[in-house]
Tab-separated table of C-alpha atoms in Angstrom:
chain	number	residue	atom	x	y	z
A	1	UNK	CA	63.606	52.573	51.749
A	2	UNK	CA	67.125	53.531	52.750
A	3	UNK	CA	68.127	56.979	51.504
A	4	UNK	CA	71.678	58.358	51.734
A	5	UNK	CA	72.134	62.127	51.510
A	6	UNK	CA	75.406	64.051	51.304
A	7	UNK	CA	75.433	67.437	53.062
A	8	UNK	CA	78.972	68.805	52.804
A	9	UNK	CA	78.182	72.468	53.536
A	10	UNK	CA	75.609	74.460	55.499
A	11	UNK	CA	73.805	75.202	52.214
A	12	UNK	CA	73.455	71.471	51.551
A	13	UNK	CA	71.874	70.950	54.987
A	14	UNK	CA	69.228	73.556	54.179
A	15	UNK	CA	68.689	72.075	50.701
A	16	UNK	CA	67.791	68.658	52.082
A	17	UNK	CA	66.553	69.248	55.634
A	18	UNK	CA	62.820	69.476	54.876
A	19	UNK	CA	62.964	66.511	52.531
A	20	UNK	CA	64.868	64.413	55.098
A	21	UNK	CA	62.312	65.276	57.776
A	22	UNK	CA	59.380	64.352	55.524
A	23	UNK	CA	60.970	61.109	54.342
A	24	UNK	CA	61.773	60.125	57.935
A	25	UNK	CA	58.216	60.893	59.017
A	26	UNK	CA	56.998	58.677	56.141
A	27	UNK	CA	58.906	55.738	57.609
A	28	UNK	CA	61.993	55.742	55.419
A	29	UNK	CA	65.479	55.202	56.862
A	30	UNK	CA	67.525	58.298	56.004
A	31	UNK	CA	71.203	58.956	56.753
A	32	UNK	CA	73.037	62.215	56.115
A	33	UNK	CA	76.772	61.862	55.506
A	34	UNK	CA	78.615	65.084	56.291
A	35	UNK	CA	81.983	66.607	57.150
A	36	UNK	CA	83.046	68.951	59.889
A	37	UNK	CA	82.988	72.257	58.061
A	38	UNK	CA	81.877	75.657	59.354
A	39	UNK	CA	78.453	75.213	60.982
A	40	UNK	CA	77.368	72.143	59.001
A	41	UNK	CA	77.120	69.727	61.914
A	42	UNK	CA	75.612	72.426	64.167
A	43	UNK	CA	72.759	72.768	61.685
A	44	UNK	CA	72.270	69.022	61.468
A	45	UNK	CA	72.026	68.909	65.278
A	46	UNK	CA	69.623	71.855	65.381
A	47	UNK	CA	67.244	70.289	62.855
A	48	UNK	CA	67.651	66.851	64.504
A	49	UNK	CA	68.683	65.117	61.306
A	50	UNK	CA	70.329	61.661	61.436
A	51	UNK	CA	73.959	62.007	60.376
A	52	UNK	CA	77.467	60.612	60.491
A	53	UNK	CA	80.710	62.515	59.877
A	54	UNK	CA	83.070	61.196	57.215
A	55	UNK	CA	85.797	63.848	57.365
A	56	UNK	CA	86.852	67.450	58.017
A	57	UNK	CA	87.269	70.497	55.818
A	58	UNK	CA	88.978	73.577	57.242
A	59	UNK	CA	88.066	77.132	56.247
A	60	UNK	CA	91.429	77.702	54.616
A	61	UNK	CA	92.139	78.780	51.054
A	62	UNK	CA	91.712	76.013	48.486
A	63	UNK	CA	94.804	74.238	47.135
A	64	UNK	CA	95.014	71.295	44.718
A	65	UNK	CA	97.372	69.341	46.978
A	66	UNK	CA	95.257	69.941	50.055
A	67	UNK	CA	92.074	68.972	48.192
A	68	UNK	CA	93.606	65.741	46.840
A	69	UNK	CA	94.885	64.700	50.286
A	70	UNK	CA	91.558	65.506	51.930
A	71	UNK	CA	89.506	63.757	49.246
A	72	UNK	CA	91.480	60.518	49.410
A	73	UNK	CA	90.932	60.167	53.137
A	74	UNK	CA	87.279	61.118	52.899
A	75	UNK	CA	86.489	58.671	50.116
A	76	UNK	CA	87.772	55.793	52.205
A	77	UNK	CA	85.445	56.790	55.016
A	78	UNK	CA	82.540	57.263	52.601
A	79	UNK	CA	83.010	53.757	51.223
A	80	UNK	CA	82.930	52.302	54.741
A	81	UNK	CA	79.812	54.235	55.734
A	82	UNK	CA	78.025	53.386	52.500
A	83	UNK	CA	78.644	49.669	52.815
A	84	UNK	CA	77.390	49.809	56.394
A	85	UNK	CA	74.180	51.708	55.519
A	86	UNK	CA	73.274	49.858	52.246
A	87	UNK	CA	71.287	52.681	50.589
A	88	UNK	CA	68.577	52.266	47.942
A	89	UNK	CA	69.251	55.724	46.499
A	90	UNK	CA	71.976	58.371	46.953
A	91	UNK	CA	71.580	62.170	46.843
A	92	UNK	CA	74.526	64.542	46.566
A	93	UNK	CA	77.112	65.878	44.131
A	94	UNK	CA	80.704	65.437	43.016
A	95	UNK	CA	82.972	62.487	43.794
A	96	UNK	CA	81.258	61.912	47.139
A	97	UNK	CA	77.917	60.826	45.667
A	98	UNK	CA	79.639	59.121	42.740
A	99	UNK	CA	81.702	56.915	45.088
A	100	UNK	CA	78.702	56.013	47.233
A	101	UNK	CA	76.567	55.107	44.243
A	102	UNK	CA	79.311	53.040	42.669
A	103	UNK	CA	80.163	51.040	45.773
A	104	UNK	CA	76.509	50.364	46.639
A	105	UNK	CA	75.348	49.938	43.014
A	106	UNK	CA	72.393	52.173	43.675
A	107	UNK	CA	70.834	55.088	41.724
A	108	UNK	CA	72.492	58.474	42.203
A	109	UNK	CA	70.556	61.759	42.161
A	110	UNK	CA	72.583	64.953	41.733
A	111	UNK	CA	71.182	68.383	42.633
A	112	UNK	CA	73.433	70.954	40.936
A	113	UNK	CA	73.518	74.660	40.193
A	114	UNK	CA	75.300	76.961	37.751
A	115	UNK	CA	78.653	76.967	39.560
A	116	UNK	CA	81.714	77.821	37.418
A	117	UNK	CA	83.989	74.920	38.284
A	118	UNK	CA	83.345	71.810	36.195
A	119	UNK	CA	84.993	69.268	38.543
A	120	UNK	CA	81.831	68.252	40.413
A	121	UNK	CA	79.883	67.917	37.173
A	122	UNK	CA	82.615	66.066	35.310
A	123	UNK	CA	83.310	63.523	38.039
A	124	UNK	CA	79.746	62.722	39.005
A	125	UNK	CA	77.821	63.020	35.735
A	126	UNK	CA	78.712	59.532	34.388
A	127	UNK	CA	77.365	57.950	37.593
A	128	UNK	CA	74.111	59.902	37.756
A	129	UNK	CA	70.700	58.355	37.144
A	130	UNK	CA	68.965	61.707	37.644
A	131	UNK	CA	70.371	65.251	37.577
A	132	UNK	CA	68.231	68.143	38.824
A	133	UNK	CA	69.084	71.807	38.364
A	134	UNK	CA	67.382	75.190	38.027
A	135	UNK	CA	66.093	76.028	34.558
A	136	UNK	CA	68.549	78.936	34.442
A	137	UNK	CA	71.469	76.468	34.404
A	138	UNK	CA	73.204	76.842	31.056
A	139	UNK	CA	74.764	73.384	30.879
A	140	UNK	CA	73.309	70.370	29.135
A	141	UNK	CA	74.381	67.399	31.264
A	142	UNK	CA	72.835	64.680	29.134
A	143	UNK	CA	69.724	62.544	28.947
A	144	UNK	CA	69.400	62.234	32.754
A	145	UNK	CA	69.328	66.018	33.251
A	146	UNK	CA	66.055	67.677	34.224
A	147	UNK	CA	65.385	71.283	35.178
A	148	UNK	CA	62.786	73.063	37.291
A	149	UNK	CA	61.569	76.650	37.531
A	150	UNK	CA	63.273	77.964	40.631
A	151	UNK	CA	66.463	77.722	42.656
A	152	UNK	CA	67.997	75.137	44.966
A	153	UNK	CA	67.097	77.528	47.796
A	154	UNK	CA	63.387	77.000	46.998
A	155	UNK	CA	63.675	73.766	49.015
A	156	UNK	CA	63.662	75.878	52.175
A	157	UNK	CA	62.723	79.453	51.229
A	158	UNK	CA	59.674	78.879	49.046
A	159	UNK	CA	56.635	80.601	50.603
A	160	UNK	CA	55.067	77.161	51.130
A	161	UNK	CA	57.842	76.126	53.539
A	162	UNK	CA	59.260	79.348	55.017
A	163	UNK	CA	57.538	81.641	57.507
A	164	UNK	CA	59.353	84.716	58.770
A	165	UNK	CA	59.859	84.880	62.532
A	166	UNK	CA	59.947	88.424	63.857
A	167	UNK	CA	61.193	87.199	67.231
A	168	UNK	CA	64.659	87.213	65.708
A	169	UNK	CA	64.689	90.967	66.284
A	170	UNK	CA	64.589	90.445	70.023
A	171	UNK	CA	67.372	87.861	69.774
A	172	UNK	CA	69.476	90.368	67.830
A	173	UNK	CA	68.682	93.185	70.248
A	174	UNK	CA	67.026	95.473	67.694
A	175	UNK	CA	63.666	97.213	67.946
A	176	UNK	CA	60.540	96.360	65.960
A	177	UNK	CA	61.135	99.177	63.469
A	178	UNK	CA	64.927	99.423	63.693
A	179	UNK	CA	66.640	99.155	60.345
A	180	UNK	CA	69.631	96.873	60.138
A	181	UNK	CA	71.994	95.612	57.490
A	182	UNK	CA	73.526	92.149	57.415
A	183	UNK	CA	76.993	91.985	55.850
A	184	UNK	CA	78.438	88.594	54.926
A	185	UNK	CA	82.131	88.062	54.127
A	186	UNK	CA	83.141	84.921	52.237
A	187	UNK	CA	85.992	82.673	53.386
A	188	UNK	CA	86.587	81.783	49.676
A	189	UNK	CA	87.749	78.318	50.675
A	190	UNK	CA	85.533	76.205	48.426
A	191	UNK	CA	86.648	74.372	45.319
A	192	UNK	CA	84.793	76.790	43.053
A	193	UNK	CA	86.347	79.786	44.885
A	194	UNK	CA	89.930	78.934	43.866
A	195	UNK	CA	91.943	82.082	42.995
A	196	UNK	CA	89.021	84.405	43.690
A	197	UNK	CA	89.171	87.590	45.766
A	198	UNK	CA	86.268	89.357	47.417
A	199	UNK	CA	86.218	92.426	49.678
A	200	UNK	CA	89.690	93.510	50.788
A	201	UNK	CA	90.263	94.251	54.502
A	202	UNK	CA	90.218	98.008	53.746
A	203	UNK	CA	86.967	97.729	51.783
A	204	UNK	CA	85.391	95.721	54.580
A	205	UNK	CA	86.067	98.444	57.127
A	206	UNK	CA	84.983	101.218	54.786
A	207	UNK	CA	81.721	99.463	53.944
A	208	UNK	CA	80.847	98.837	57.582
A	209	UNK	CA	81.639	102.399	58.652
A	210	UNK	CA	79.496	103.919	55.895
A	211	UNK	CA	76.541	101.574	56.391
A	212	UNK	CA	76.597	102.279	60.129
A	213	UNK	CA	75.653	105.886	59.429
A	214	UNK	CA	72.258	104.693	58.193
A	215	UNK	CA	71.517	101.404	59.966
A	216	UNK	CA	72.608	98.990	62.627
A	217	UNK	CA	75.226	96.676	61.086
A	218	UNK	CA	75.680	92.967	61.782
A	219	UNK	CA	78.660	91.133	60.288
A	220	UNK	CA	78.748	87.420	59.484
A	221	UNK	CA	82.381	86.548	58.781
A	222	UNK	CA	82.701	83.058	57.299
A	223	UNK	CA	86.477	83.001	57.748
A	224	UNK	CA	86.163	84.206	61.382
A	225	UNK	CA	89.021	86.673	60.882
A	226	UNK	CA	87.240	90.004	61.380
A	227	UNK	CA	88.639	92.354	64.023
A	228	UNK	CA	85.720	94.372	65.397
A	229	UNK	CA	87.854	96.742	67.488
A	230	UNK	CA	86.840	100.283	66.682
A	231	UNK	CA	84.187	99.200	64.168
A	232	UNK	CA	80.554	100.388	64.479
A	233	UNK	CA	79.232	96.866	63.924
A	234	UNK	CA	78.212	93.792	65.859
A	235	UNK	CA	79.192	90.234	65.015
A	236	UNK	CA	76.244	88.118	63.952
A	237	UNK	CA	76.285	85.586	66.790
A	238	UNK	CA	72.907	83.855	66.754
A	239	UNK	CA	72.694	80.170	66.040
A	240	UNK	CA	73.365	79.715	62.298
A	241	UNK	CA	69.961	78.082	61.876
A	242	UNK	CA	68.379	81.519	62.428
A	243	UNK	CA	70.226	83.269	59.627
A	244	UNK	CA	67.228	83.212	57.273
A	245	UNK	CA	64.987	84.770	59.926
A	246	UNK	CA	67.609	87.492	60.327
A	247	UNK	CA	67.857	88.070	56.577
A	248	UNK	CA	64.088	88.214	56.196
A	249	UNK	CA	63.860	91.062	58.736
A	250	UNK	CA	66.904	92.974	57.446
A	251	UNK	CA	66.728	96.119	55.360
A	252	UNK	CA	69.746	95.054	53.335
A	253	UNK	CA	72.036	92.078	52.744
A	254	UNK	CA	75.361	92.741	51.050
A	255	UNK	CA	78.047	90.136	50.503
A	256	UNK	CA	80.825	88.747	48.332
A	257	UNK	CA	79.326	85.253	48.540
A	258	UNK	CA	76.607	84.059	46.255
A	259	UNK	CA	74.425	81.797	48.376
A	260	UNK	CA	73.351	84.380	50.959
A	261	UNK	CA	72.603	86.985	48.318
A	262	UNK	CA	70.396	84.475	46.514
A	263	UNK	CA	68.678	83.572	49.791
A	264	UNK	CA	68.067	87.209	50.743
A	265	UNK	CA	66.627	87.923	47.304
A	266	UNK	CA	64.183	85.021	47.569
A	267	UNK	CA	63.160	86.332	51.007
A	268	UNK	CA	62.324	89.718	49.514
A	269	UNK	CA	65.232	91.601	51.110
A	270	UNK	CA	67.340	93.975	48.970
A	271	UNK	CA	70.398	91.876	48.155
A	272	UNK	CA	73.670	93.066	46.625
A	273	UNK	CA	76.652	90.957	45.650
A	274	UNK	CA	80.188	92.222	45.116
A	275	UNK	CA	81.746	90.013	42.443
A	276	UNK	CA	85.344	90.925	43.205
A	277	UNK	CA	87.502	88.970	40.735
A	278	UNK	CA	84.725	86.463	39.946
A	279	UNK	CA	83.830	86.995	36.261
A	280	UNK	CA	81.667	83.899	35.895
A	281	UNK	CA	78.132	84.611	34.680
A	282	UNK	CA	75.713	82.739	36.955
A	283	UNK	CA	72.313	81.969	35.520
A	284	UNK	CA	70.766	82.298	38.998
A	285	UNK	CA	71.945	85.885	39.483
A	286	UNK	CA	70.936	86.897	36.014
A	287	UNK	CA	67.406	85.652	36.716
A	288	UNK	CA	67.216	87.375	40.124
A	289	UNK	CA	68.371	90.626	38.555
A	290	UNK	CA	65.690	90.259	35.896
A	291	UNK	CA	63.101	89.817	38.685
A	292	UNK	CA	64.395	92.973	40.405
A	293	UNK	CA	65.333	91.087	43.587
A	294	UNK	CA	69.156	91.226	43.507
A	295	UNK	CA	72.002	93.147	41.939
A	296	UNK	CA	75.692	92.353	41.506
A	297	UNK	CA	78.622	94.691	40.953
A	298	UNK	CA	82.156	94.515	39.593
A	299	UNK	CA	83.126	97.740	41.348
A	300	UNK	CA	83.439	98.092	45.116
A	301	UNK	CA	82.421	101.757	44.874
A	302	UNK	CA	79.210	100.835	43.095
A	303	UNK	CA	78.110	98.164	45.574
A	304	UNK	CA	78.937	100.523	48.462
A	305	UNK	CA	77.034	103.452	46.962
A	306	UNK	CA	74.057	101.323	45.940
A	307	UNK	CA	73.869	99.901	49.474
A	308	UNK	CA	73.777	103.403	50.929
A	309	UNK	CA	71.084	104.412	48.433
A	310	UNK	CA	68.793	101.547	49.371
A	311	UNK	CA	69.123	102.280	53.092
A	312	UNK	CA	67.962	105.823	52.373
A	313	UNK	CA	64.936	104.541	50.417
A	314	UNK	CA	62.005	104.269	52.842
A	315	UNK	CA	59.846	102.340	50.346
A	316	UNK	CA	62.467	99.762	49.295
A	317	UNK	CA	61.405	96.999	51.672
A	318	UNK	CA	57.770	97.154	50.595
A	319	UNK	CA	58.752	97.078	46.897
A	320	UNK	CA	60.970	94.027	47.388
A	321	UNK	CA	58.245	92.175	49.284
A	322	UNK	CA	55.756	92.828	46.473
A	323	UNK	CA	58.286	91.501	43.957
A	324	UNK	CA	58.896	88.400	46.077
A	325	UNK	CA	55.181	87.577	46.295
A	326	UNK	CA	54.766	88.071	42.564
A	327	UNK	CA	57.833	86.042	41.571
A	328	UNK	CA	58.830	83.484	44.198
A	329	UNK	CA	55.313	82.194	44.794
A	330	UNK	CA	55.243	80.910	41.216
A	331	UNK	CA	58.418	78.862	41.547
A	332	UNK	CA	58.647	75.128	42.258
A	333	UNK	CA	58.651	73.957	45.868
A	334	UNK	CA	61.809	71.874	45.496
A	335	UNK	CA	61.198	69.866	48.676
A	336	UNK	CA	58.116	68.294	47.045
A	337	UNK	CA	60.273	67.282	44.080
A	338	UNK	CA	63.089	65.847	46.225
A	339	UNK	CA	60.693	63.713	48.267
A	340	UNK	CA	59.002	62.296	45.168
A	341	UNK	CA	62.345	61.634	43.420
A	342	UNK	CA	63.655	59.854	46.521
A	343	UNK	CA	60.603	57.613	46.770
A	344	UNK	CA	60.885	56.776	43.052
A	345	UNK	CA	64.626	55.980	43.492
A	346	UNK	CA	65.504	58.596	40.874
A	347	UNK	CA	63.310	57.072	38.166
A	348	UNK	CA	61.566	59.909	36.335
A	349	UNK	CA	58.929	57.603	34.825
A	350	UNK	CA	57.778	56.610	38.343
A	351	UNK	CA	57.209	60.175	39.557
A	352	UNK	CA	53.771	61.582	40.249
A	353	UNK	CA	52.176	63.506	37.419
A	354	UNK	CA	52.529	66.739	39.402
A	355	UNK	CA	56.284	66.286	39.811
A	356	UNK	CA	56.784	65.216	36.188
A	357	UNK	CA	54.903	68.328	35.155
A	358	UNK	CA	57.338	70.540	37.107
A	359	UNK	CA	60.430	69.018	35.428
A	360	UNK	CA	61.705	69.465	31.897
A	361	UNK	CA	64.289	67.382	30.069
A	362	UNK	CA	67.335	69.580	29.552
A	363	UNK	CA	69.150	67.606	26.871
A	364	UNK	CA	68.752	68.852	23.302
A	365	UNK	CA	70.448	65.785	21.828
A	366	UNK	CA	68.303	63.528	19.620
């Protein structure tokens, strides 16, 4: 089989990387189509995944004009690459997967989450033969929509596929028992981040200075704009592929971006998200809050104070690990599902009984 996968962001690389490796090992011909964006291609290189680049996306604030110009150029490249590869099934989301499936007349599998912006869902839904999303997703995307108990991040952070690597402490230059906090600042350049604001520059400095009184602080700045002069913090400068090892060993992850907070929570690390001006209610966060693995805040003062409280709590890390074992271990290993769906070309009736048992039809229509 020939399987085409779209990985437009670092998160997409992680979502598919284990499935791509397993499918390749099984003898299938897999190609990842990607764009130059942040560390996306660096991750593809690190995990030795077969890929081609179809375009570039800069970490600049989203604009409708910029998006339209970028998309037009990228779609032309996608059409060319798709015709050249001749896939039997396409995995992805949005207009990218829709275009590839249309031009190649092959089944399209979408893996979606509870993001607030409807563009990706609206554009790609009519072209989808199979739509997969977490059970906490509130949308009903039609007869092809199936849900699973878990999160997209379970494809790479489920206990069956992730093992923590304590050697990351040596790479970071921290001791075996040294407490550290990982702070992540969002570039807010994605389509679904339009018009949103996270931590202000003043809040960023205040947060770092206060956390540094209780732990070593590492900062991962997605926009690469942080000035560290005079700040009691170190830039997170390991290879981006090691970020999950770093989060797993951290005492705290705090951020204004959703993905890393979700990831930290599933790793059993106290994880706090500052919502800023984002008032969308995400099903994923609501579920993680219910499980006691993450919290989100509308107020900067509350997320700052809660972060300081958890760093003063000597038993917090043990409590979070117990919660992770009790909760995450019972979720679906999404990589198993993706591999089976790929080999069935998106046809639910051809899936193994185990995979069919882990999926539920979302549509409530007769």
